[in-house]
Short mmCIF file of C-alpha atoms and ligand atoms in Angstrom, two decimals:
data_model
loop_
_atom_site.label_atom_id
_atom_site.label_comp_id
_atom_site.label_asym_id
_atom_site.label_seq_id
_atom_site.Cartn_x
_atom_site.Cartn_y
_atom_site.Cartn_z
CA UNK A 21 104.31 127.48 91.33
CA UNK A 22 104.52 126.20 87.86
CA UNK A 23 106.59 127.65 85.06
CA UNK A 24 103.56 129.60 83.82
CA UNK A 25 102.74 132.24 86.44
CA UNK A 26 99.74 134.02 84.91
CA UNK A 27 96.56 133.22 83.03
CA UNK A 28 96.34 136.81 81.73
CA UNK A 29 97.27 137.62 78.14
CA UNK A 30 100.68 139.16 77.51
CA UNK A 31 99.23 142.57 76.59
CA UNK A 32 97.11 142.66 79.76
CA UNK A 33 100.14 141.87 81.92
CA UNK A 34 102.15 144.45 80.04
CA UNK A 35 99.57 147.22 80.46
CA UNK A 36 99.09 146.67 84.18
CA UNK A 37 102.83 146.49 84.89
CA UNK A 38 103.61 149.57 82.82
CA UNK A 39 101.23 151.45 85.10
CA UNK A 40 102.89 150.12 88.24
CA UNK A 41 105.24 153.00 89.02
CA UNK A 42 106.37 151.51 92.32
CA UNK A 43 107.46 148.24 90.68
CA UNK A 44 109.20 150.06 87.84
CA UNK A 45 111.12 152.26 90.26
CA UNK A 46 112.14 149.25 92.38
CA UNK A 47 113.34 147.33 89.33
CA UNK A 48 115.29 150.29 87.91
CA UNK A 49 116.97 150.89 91.30
CA UNK A 50 117.88 147.21 91.69
CA UNK A 51 119.24 147.00 88.15
CA UNK A 52 121.41 150.04 88.79
CA UNK A 53 122.82 148.54 92.02
CA UNK A 54 123.48 145.15 90.43
CA UNK A 55 125.14 146.67 87.37
CA UNK A 56 127.39 148.92 89.44
CA UNK A 57 128.49 146.05 91.68
CA UNK A 58 128.99 143.71 88.75
CA UNK A 59 131.16 146.22 86.90
CA UNK A 60 133.30 146.76 90.00
CA UNK A 61 133.75 142.99 90.39
CA UNK A 62 134.68 142.20 86.79
CA UNK A 63 136.38 145.34 85.47
CA UNK A 64 139.62 144.71 87.34
CA UNK A 65 139.90 141.19 85.89
CA UNK A 66 140.72 139.95 82.46
CA UNK A 67 137.00 139.23 82.16
CA UNK A 68 137.00 138.40 78.45
CA UNK A 69 139.42 135.54 79.11
CA UNK A 70 137.18 134.33 81.95
CA UNK A 71 134.19 134.48 79.62
CA UNK A 72 136.01 132.49 76.95
CA UNK A 73 136.93 129.89 79.54
CA UNK A 74 133.40 129.77 80.95
CA UNK A 75 131.95 129.29 77.49
CA UNK A 76 134.49 126.58 76.74
CA UNK A 77 133.57 124.67 79.92
CA UNK A 78 129.84 124.85 79.27
CA UNK A 79 130.17 123.89 75.61
CA UNK A 80 132.43 120.95 76.48
CA UNK A 81 129.86 119.69 78.99
CA UNK A 82 126.98 119.96 76.53
CA UNK A 83 128.95 118.17 73.84
CA UNK A 84 129.72 115.33 76.26
CA UNK A 85 126.56 115.44 78.33
CA UNK A 86 125.79 111.71 78.08
CA UNK A 87 129.30 110.87 79.33
CA UNK A 88 129.18 113.26 82.29
CA UNK A 89 125.63 112.31 83.29
CA UNK A 90 126.70 108.68 83.37
CA UNK A 91 129.81 109.53 85.41
CA UNK A 92 127.73 111.63 87.81
CA UNK A 93 125.16 108.89 88.36
CA UNK A 94 127.84 106.24 88.97
CA UNK A 95 129.53 108.46 91.56
CA UNK A 96 126.30 109.44 93.34
CA UNK A 97 125.39 105.76 93.69
CA UNK A 98 128.92 104.85 94.80
CA UNK A 99 128.40 107.25 97.75
CA UNK A 100 125.11 105.68 98.76
CA UNK A 101 122.75 107.96 96.81
CA UNK A 102 119.95 107.14 94.37
CA UNK A 103 119.67 108.69 90.92
CA UNK A 104 116.43 109.15 89.02
CA UNK A 105 116.29 110.43 85.44
CA UNK A 106 112.96 112.18 84.87
CA UNK A 107 112.07 112.75 81.25
CA UNK A 108 109.06 114.91 82.14
CA UNK A 109 107.95 117.17 84.97
CA UNK A 110 105.28 114.57 85.86
CA UNK A 111 107.89 111.81 86.23
CA UNK A 112 109.98 114.01 88.51
CA UNK A 113 107.07 115.06 90.76
CA UNK A 114 105.75 111.50 90.90
CA UNK A 115 109.13 110.15 92.02
CA UNK A 116 109.52 112.80 94.71
CA UNK A 117 105.90 112.37 95.84
CA UNK A 118 106.52 108.61 96.23
CA UNK A 119 109.48 109.31 98.52
CA UNK A 120 107.38 111.76 100.55
CA UNK A 121 104.66 109.10 100.95
CA UNK A 122 107.17 106.39 101.89
CA UNK A 123 108.59 108.65 104.59
CA UNK A 124 105.11 109.75 105.73
CA UNK A 125 106.52 113.26 105.45
CA UNK A 126 104.57 116.02 107.17
CA UNK A 127 107.03 118.84 106.71
CA UNK A 128 109.53 119.55 103.93
CA UNK A 129 112.08 122.38 103.92
CA UNK A 130 113.32 123.64 100.58
CA UNK A 131 116.30 125.67 99.43
CA UNK A 132 115.82 127.93 96.39
CA UNK A 133 115.40 126.00 93.16
CA UNK A 134 114.11 127.21 89.81
CA UNK A 135 113.74 123.71 88.43
CA UNK A 136 111.37 122.69 91.24
CA UNK A 137 109.27 125.76 90.37
CA UNK A 138 109.39 124.69 86.74
CA UNK A 139 107.98 121.24 87.54
CA UNK A 140 105.41 122.65 90.01
CA UNK A 141 106.74 120.47 92.82
CA UNK A 142 105.36 122.37 95.81
CA UNK A 143 101.74 122.07 94.80
CA UNK A 144 102.12 118.30 94.22
CA UNK A 145 103.61 117.85 97.67
CA UNK A 146 100.97 120.09 99.25
CA UNK A 147 98.26 117.96 97.66
CA UNK A 148 99.75 115.02 99.57
CA UNK A 149 99.22 116.97 102.79
CA UNK A 150 102.88 118.00 103.26
CA UNK A 151 103.73 121.43 104.58
CA UNK A 152 106.40 122.78 102.23
CA UNK A 153 108.52 125.64 103.55
CA UNK A 154 110.73 127.75 101.29
CA UNK A 155 113.85 128.76 103.23
CA UNK A 156 115.45 131.25 100.84
CA UNK A 157 114.33 134.57 102.33
CA UNK A 158 113.01 135.97 99.05
CA UNK A 159 111.11 132.76 98.24
CA UNK A 160 109.82 132.59 101.83
CA UNK A 161 108.39 136.13 101.56
CA UNK A 162 106.62 135.25 98.30
CA UNK A 163 105.29 131.99 99.72
CA UNK A 164 103.88 133.80 102.76
CA UNK A 165 102.36 136.43 100.49
CA UNK A 166 99.85 133.92 99.08
CA UNK A 167 102.35 132.44 96.62
CA UNK A 168 103.14 135.69 94.83
CA UNK A 169 105.20 134.62 91.77
CA UNK A 170 108.94 135.41 91.56
CA UNK A 171 109.92 138.31 89.34
CA UNK A 172 113.66 137.60 89.10
CA UNK A 173 115.65 134.35 89.03
CA UNK A 174 118.19 135.39 91.67
CA UNK A 175 116.26 137.89 93.81
CA UNK A 176 112.68 136.60 93.46
CA UNK A 177 111.04 139.27 95.68
CA UNK A 178 112.73 142.17 93.88
CA UNK A 179 109.36 143.84 93.28
CA UNK A 180 108.58 144.22 97.01
CA UNK A 181 109.79 146.86 99.45
CA UNK A 182 110.50 146.48 103.17
CA UNK A 183 107.14 147.96 104.23
CA UNK A 184 105.23 145.47 102.11
CA UNK A 185 107.36 142.66 103.56
CA UNK A 186 106.69 143.91 107.08
CA UNK A 187 102.97 143.78 106.40
CA UNK A 188 103.20 140.21 105.09
CA UNK A 189 105.22 139.12 108.15
CA UNK A 190 102.76 140.84 110.49
CA UNK A 191 99.79 139.09 108.92
CA UNK A 192 101.35 135.66 108.48
CA UNK A 193 104.04 135.04 111.11
CA UNK A 194 103.17 137.31 114.02
CA UNK A 195 105.80 139.98 113.41
CA UNK A 196 105.47 143.15 115.47
CA UNK A 197 108.73 145.08 115.04
CA UNK A 198 109.85 147.69 112.49
CA UNK A 199 110.48 147.43 108.74
CA UNK A 200 114.25 147.45 109.27
CA UNK A 201 115.65 144.67 107.02
CA UNK A 202 117.85 143.34 109.87
CA UNK A 203 114.86 142.92 112.19
CA UNK A 204 112.75 141.35 109.47
CA UNK A 205 115.53 138.89 108.59
CA UNK A 206 116.09 138.02 112.25
CA UNK A 207 112.44 137.18 112.74
CA UNK A 208 112.31 135.04 109.58
CA UNK A 209 115.46 133.27 110.76
CA UNK A 210 113.90 132.39 114.13
CA UNK A 211 110.75 131.02 112.51
CA UNK A 212 112.68 129.06 109.90
CA UNK A 213 115.08 127.53 112.47
CA UNK A 214 112.18 125.66 114.00
CA UNK A 215 111.16 124.32 110.59
CA UNK A 216 114.66 123.01 109.79
CA UNK A 217 114.74 121.11 113.06
CA UNK A 218 111.37 119.47 112.57
CA UNK A 219 111.41 118.74 108.81
CA UNK A 220 111.23 115.18 107.52
CA UNK A 221 112.74 115.90 104.11
CA UNK A 222 115.06 118.56 102.69
CA UNK A 223 114.82 119.51 99.02
CA UNK A 224 117.33 121.61 97.12
CA UNK A 225 118.05 122.58 93.55
CA UNK A 226 121.57 122.36 92.18
CA UNK A 227 123.82 125.12 90.88
CA UNK A 228 126.37 122.63 89.62
CA UNK A 229 126.73 118.87 89.98
CA UNK A 230 130.31 117.62 89.92
CA UNK A 231 130.50 114.48 87.76
CA UNK A 232 133.87 113.31 89.10
CA UNK A 233 132.67 113.02 92.71
CA UNK A 234 128.87 112.89 92.48
CA UNK A 235 128.61 116.12 94.49
CA UNK A 236 125.87 118.74 94.40
CA UNK A 237 127.03 122.34 94.78
CA UNK A 238 124.67 125.05 96.07
CA UNK A 239 125.40 128.77 96.18
CA UNK A 240 123.51 130.89 98.73
CA UNK A 241 123.97 134.09 100.69
CA UNK A 242 121.93 132.96 103.68
CA UNK A 243 123.34 129.52 104.46
CA UNK A 244 119.87 128.01 104.27
CA UNK A 245 121.06 125.26 101.91
CA UNK A 246 123.54 124.14 104.60
CA UNK A 247 120.70 123.56 107.05
CA UNK A 248 118.37 122.02 104.46
CA UNK A 249 121.02 119.47 103.51
CA UNK A 250 122.42 118.85 107.00
CA UNK A 251 119.38 118.42 109.24
CA UNK A 252 116.56 116.37 107.63
CA UNK A 253 117.30 112.66 107.39
CA UNK A 254 116.15 112.42 103.79
CA UNK A 255 117.59 114.73 101.17
CA UNK A 256 116.44 115.22 97.58
CA UNK A 257 118.30 117.40 95.08
CA UNK A 258 116.63 118.30 91.81
CA UNK A 259 118.72 119.45 88.86
CA UNK A 260 118.21 120.38 85.23
CA UNK A 261 120.10 117.78 83.21
CA UNK A 262 122.59 120.33 81.87
CA UNK A 263 123.78 121.71 85.23
CA UNK A 264 126.99 119.69 85.31
CA UNK A 265 130.72 120.28 85.51
CA UNK A 266 133.40 117.62 85.06
CA UNK A 267 135.44 118.38 88.21
CA UNK A 268 135.79 120.84 91.09
CA UNK A 269 138.29 122.80 89.02
CA UNK A 270 135.57 123.85 86.54
CA UNK A 271 133.10 124.36 89.38
CA UNK A 272 135.44 126.87 91.00
CA UNK A 273 135.67 128.88 87.76
CA UNK A 274 131.92 128.91 87.17
CA UNK A 275 130.99 129.72 90.78
CA UNK A 276 133.32 132.74 90.63
CA UNK A 277 131.67 133.86 87.42
CA UNK A 278 128.17 133.22 88.75
CA UNK A 279 128.57 135.27 91.91
CA UNK A 280 130.38 138.15 90.18
CA UNK A 281 127.77 138.30 87.42
CA UNK A 282 124.78 137.88 89.72
CA UNK A 283 125.48 140.21 92.62
CA UNK A 284 128.99 141.56 92.05
CA UNK A 285 130.58 139.42 94.76
CA UNK A 286 133.84 137.48 94.41
CA UNK A 287 132.18 134.70 96.37
CA UNK A 288 128.83 134.27 98.07
CA UNK A 289 128.66 133.85 101.82
CA UNK A 290 127.98 130.13 101.56
CA UNK A 291 128.92 127.44 99.07
CA UNK A 292 127.39 124.15 100.15
CA UNK A 293 128.71 120.93 98.70
CA UNK A 294 126.80 117.73 99.37
CA UNK A 295 128.50 114.46 98.50
CA UNK A 296 126.47 111.34 99.21
CA UNK A 297 124.94 110.25 102.48
CA UNK A 298 126.24 110.76 106.01
CA UNK A 299 129.21 108.54 106.73
CA UNK A 300 129.98 106.71 109.96
CA UNK A 301 132.03 109.43 111.65
CA UNK A 302 130.14 112.43 110.33
CA UNK A 303 127.90 114.34 112.74
CA UNK A 304 125.35 115.59 110.25
CA UNK A 305 124.07 115.01 106.73
CA UNK A 306 121.27 112.90 105.26
CA UNK A 307 120.86 109.19 105.80
CA UNK A 308 119.15 108.92 102.42
CA UNK A 309 119.99 110.96 99.33
CA UNK A 310 118.19 111.17 95.98
CA UNK A 311 119.34 113.08 92.92
CA UNK A 312 116.52 113.77 90.46
CA UNK A 313 117.86 114.76 87.02
CA UNK A 314 115.17 116.56 85.04
CA UNK A 315 114.98 116.67 81.25
CA UNK A 316 111.55 118.32 80.74
CA UNK A 317 112.30 119.45 77.18
CA UNK A 318 116.04 120.05 77.49
CA UNK A 319 117.09 117.10 75.32
CA UNK A 320 115.00 118.55 72.46
CA UNK A 321 117.05 121.76 72.69
CA UNK A 322 120.32 119.82 72.68
CA UNK A 323 121.89 119.51 69.23
CA UNK A 324 119.57 122.18 67.75
CA UNK A 325 119.86 125.85 66.84
CA UNK A 326 119.06 126.92 70.42
CA UNK A 327 121.58 124.61 72.16
CA UNK A 328 123.71 127.47 73.48
CA UNK A 329 120.89 128.49 75.87
CA UNK A 330 121.74 125.33 77.86
CA UNK A 331 125.10 126.93 78.69
CA UNK A 332 123.21 129.22 81.09
CA UNK A 333 124.37 129.29 84.72
CA UNK A 334 121.30 131.33 85.90
CA UNK A 335 123.28 134.37 87.04
CA UNK A 336 120.63 136.91 85.91
CA UNK A 337 123.24 139.38 84.56
CA UNK A 338 121.19 139.56 81.34
CA UNK A 339 118.06 140.42 83.34
CA UNK A 340 119.91 143.06 85.34
CA UNK A 341 120.96 144.90 82.22
CA UNK A 342 117.86 144.53 80.01
CA UNK A 343 116.12 147.86 79.22
CA UNK A 344 112.83 146.09 78.50
CA UNK A 345 112.85 144.22 81.84
CA UNK A 346 113.53 147.59 83.53
CA UNK A 347 110.22 148.95 82.23
CA UNK A 348 107.96 145.92 82.34
CA UNK A 349 109.30 143.96 85.37
CA UNK A 350 109.48 140.20 85.78
CA UNK A 351 105.77 139.35 86.03
CA UNK A 352 105.06 140.61 82.50
CA UNK A 353 106.93 137.62 81.08
CA UNK A 354 104.31 135.26 82.55
CA UNK A 355 107.01 132.69 83.31
CA UNK A 356 109.26 131.97 86.28
CA UNK A 357 112.09 132.61 83.81
CA UNK A 358 111.98 136.34 83.02
CA UNK A 359 114.20 138.81 81.16
CA UNK A 360 116.29 137.81 78.14
CA UNK A 361 117.05 134.31 79.46
CA UNK A 362 113.32 133.78 80.04
CA UNK A 363 112.38 135.17 76.64
CA UNK A 364 114.61 132.55 75.01
CA UNK A 365 114.08 129.62 77.38
CA UNK A 366 110.35 129.83 78.19
CA UNK A 367 109.14 129.26 74.59
CA UNK A 368 111.54 126.31 74.30
CA UNK A 369 110.40 124.62 77.52
CA UNK A 370 106.78 125.80 77.59
CA UNK A 371 105.94 126.19 73.87
CA UNK A 372 104.94 129.09 71.64
CA UNK A 373 101.25 128.84 72.56
CA UNK A 374 102.00 130.41 75.93
CA UNK A 375 105.18 132.34 75.21
CA UNK A 376 105.26 133.47 71.58
CA UNK A 377 105.26 137.18 72.56
CA UNK A 378 108.40 136.93 74.69
CA UNK A 379 111.00 136.97 71.89
CA UNK A 380 109.48 140.30 70.84
CA UNK A 381 109.93 141.74 74.35
CA UNK A 382 113.41 142.87 73.38
CA UNK A 383 115.01 145.78 71.57
CA UNK A 384 117.70 143.38 70.26
CA UNK A 385 120.25 145.89 71.56
CA UNK A 386 122.58 143.05 72.55
CA UNK A 387 123.29 144.34 76.09
CA UNK A 388 122.33 140.89 77.43
CA UNK A 389 124.80 139.15 75.14
CA UNK A 390 127.57 141.53 76.20
CA UNK A 391 127.21 140.71 79.91
CA UNK A 392 126.51 136.98 79.70
CA UNK A 393 129.44 135.30 81.46
CA UNK A 394 129.23 132.18 79.29
CA UNK A 395 128.78 134.10 76.04
CA UNK A 396 125.30 132.97 75.06
CA UNK A 397 124.32 135.01 71.98
CA UNK A 398 120.98 135.93 73.56
CA UNK A 399 119.88 138.61 71.11
CA UNK A 400 120.63 136.30 68.19
CA UNK A 401 118.56 133.55 69.80
CA UNK A 402 115.69 136.01 70.28
CA UNK A 403 115.95 136.91 66.62
CA UNK A 404 116.03 133.20 65.73
CA UNK A 405 112.80 132.68 67.71
CA UNK A 406 111.13 135.46 65.70
CA UNK A 407 112.25 133.76 62.49
CA UNK A 408 110.80 130.43 63.66
CA UNK A 409 107.55 132.07 64.83
CA UNK A 410 106.98 133.89 61.54
CA UNK A 411 108.47 131.62 58.91
CA UNK A 412 108.16 128.10 60.25
CA UNK A 413 105.22 128.37 62.61
CA UNK A 414 103.26 130.97 60.62
CA UNK A 415 102.21 132.70 63.86
CA UNK A 416 102.78 136.35 62.93
CA UNK A 417 99.77 138.58 63.75
CA UNK A 418 97.40 138.89 60.74
CA UNK A 419 97.84 142.67 60.59
CA UNK A 420 101.62 142.24 60.41
CA UNK A 421 101.37 139.56 57.70
CA UNK A 422 99.04 141.74 55.62
CA UNK A 423 101.30 144.75 56.06
CA UNK A 424 104.36 142.75 55.01
CA UNK A 425 102.53 141.33 51.99
CA UNK A 426 101.47 144.82 50.95
CA UNK A 427 105.01 146.11 51.48
CA UNK A 428 106.40 143.19 49.43
CA UNK A 429 103.96 143.92 46.59
CA UNK A 430 104.70 147.62 46.69
CA UNK A 431 108.46 147.29 46.64
CA UNK A 432 108.54 144.63 43.92
CA UNK A 433 106.63 146.77 41.41
CA UNK A 434 108.05 150.10 40.28
CA UNK A 435 104.68 151.59 39.36
CA UNK A 436 102.99 150.61 42.66
CA UNK A 437 105.98 151.88 44.60
CA UNK A 438 105.86 155.22 42.76
CA UNK A 439 102.14 155.57 43.37
CA UNK A 440 102.50 154.52 47.02
CA UNK A 441 105.18 157.10 47.80
CA UNK A 442 103.10 159.77 46.01
CA UNK A 443 99.93 159.19 48.04
CA UNK A 444 101.53 158.15 51.37
CA UNK A 445 101.66 161.62 52.93
CA UNK A 446 98.02 162.34 51.91
CA UNK A 447 96.82 158.98 53.33
CA UNK A 448 98.60 159.65 56.63
CA UNK A 449 97.43 163.27 56.89
CA UNK A 450 94.44 162.54 59.21
CA UNK A 451 96.87 160.90 61.67
CA UNK A 452 99.47 163.68 61.49
CA UNK A 453 99.69 166.55 63.92
CA UNK A 454 102.50 169.09 64.29
CA UNK A 455 104.62 167.09 61.83
CA UNK A 456 104.27 163.92 63.89
CA UNK A 457 102.08 160.83 63.60
CA UNK A 458 100.82 160.47 67.16
CA UNK A 459 97.96 158.01 66.69
CA UNK A 460 98.82 155.71 63.80
CA UNK A 461 96.33 153.33 62.16
CA UNK A 462 96.44 149.48 62.24
CA UNK A 463 99.78 147.98 63.30
CA UNK A 464 101.21 151.49 63.83
CA UNK A 465 98.70 152.06 66.64
CA UNK A 466 100.66 150.21 69.35
CA UNK A 467 103.92 151.77 68.23
CA UNK A 468 102.58 155.32 68.30
CA UNK A 469 100.85 154.76 71.65
CA UNK A 470 104.25 155.25 73.32
CA UNK A 471 106.26 157.32 70.81
CA UNK A 472 105.68 159.62 67.87
CA UNK A 473 106.37 158.63 64.31
CA UNK A 474 107.87 161.37 62.10
CA UNK A 475 105.38 162.70 59.55
CA UNK A 476 105.82 161.68 55.92
CA UNK A 477 107.31 164.42 53.75
CA UNK A 478 105.21 165.75 50.88
CA UNK A 479 108.17 165.94 48.58
CA UNK A 480 109.64 162.55 47.78
CA UNK A 481 113.42 162.12 47.67
CA UNK A 482 113.32 161.09 44.01
CA UNK A 483 111.50 164.33 43.05
CA UNK A 484 113.97 166.37 45.06
CA UNK A 485 116.88 164.55 43.42
CA UNK A 486 115.50 165.03 39.93
CA UNK A 487 115.06 168.72 40.60
CA UNK A 488 118.55 168.94 42.07
CA UNK A 489 120.11 167.31 38.96
CA UNK A 490 118.29 169.71 36.70
CA UNK A 491 119.98 172.54 38.57
CA UNK A 492 116.70 173.60 40.14
CA UNK A 493 116.39 174.95 43.62
CA UNK A 494 115.42 172.06 45.89
CA UNK A 495 114.10 173.06 49.28
S1 SF4 B 26 121.76 133.77 79.84
FE1 SF4 B 26 123.84 134.32 80.52
S2 SF4 B 26 123.56 136.25 81.62
FE2 SF4 B 26 121.51 135.33 81.43
S3 SF4 B 26 121.21 134.16 83.29
FE3 SF4 B 26 122.08 132.76 81.80
S4 SF4 B 26 124.29 132.85 82.12
FE4 SF4 B 26 123.43 134.61 83.15
#
């Protein structure tokens, strides 16, 4: 899976997903559950103080990123690991592919990692002839289902129900029991166990890397990261270059915020911390450890007007609250990063050619900003993107540019404005029915496809006001 998950145009994805009632119901139900649990987990705390602290930690790291990256790399190497800085996705996949070739790897087990999706790692490894097995249950379901793309950054298979999953398991891994989640999970667990034991390499992402000790911290609910890091002899962790904390003290704060914001839990079931290679008296752990630190466009964001997006800890709270995501679902965004975080991040990492519509997939209501645990001003960043798209990139749709030019001309000339307001209701008459514009022309067409526009009044306010001042009898 690469960052871009669809070749369809944004409007095509939007139309088909808006018609998918099952997906929309599943997303609305999941959002409701996540929001309820999150509120219960944070409302009893002094959450605003936590948020201030979380923001402070993330901003401090970004302001001193060079220092902490250096400290992290020194400490990883001091514990027998290797560090590779990859400027591009290609450099990262090439480095990891070289390790796979050196080890003659046949099978690789992976814990959930968005950055490995972003750099399209699986397909590179599969081209080498490696069997790559996702071990996060959600990712595993999607992989079995012919690489169905994720629709959510924390619960990637959110758009599927248990009957669909049962069908996939039946077709792909010989499942014969019911669609009870417990039975499905048990079967997946049995199949995956075998893979852990026979894998040559384990690959993980990284929720937070601790600079002080060179440790990689992974947060899961299934414990799969424990097995991925403990059993294969060679271990590779891949991290976005900003996913750092100075010490375990900051890690503890951010993990608590991540789990509360993501799924409303004080802690997840498993927090795996991997520090270097297996030592003499240890019974498990890798004999070889590589940390791949991926830039892939992040350093261009650093120091610019969008820097605060690098504070993100990928909790998905913004996705779980977004009213637009609720209606269109994750696949409409066309990126592995969906929802408000995706609408800001995808154009920055993948460019406006592929993602220029995403900043408009928002009502700018600010609900995302209100729930973000590290106080990223998401709706302001979305607005900033729109400004860049229109004013600096000149990419506004032609109809919108023409409309704005006409509006500018009309409002800067008193006589044109007067004439315009006089004829407006007559011009719009053919589109008006029962005092509503239900099928507007030009740029109004898309707007009125989903809601009615109030009809334009025959009597202008200025005429009414004039009449009123003369002591007439305005209607
Ligand atoms: S932007 Fe904020 S709310 Fe959204 S995923 Fe990142 S940290 Fe969570």
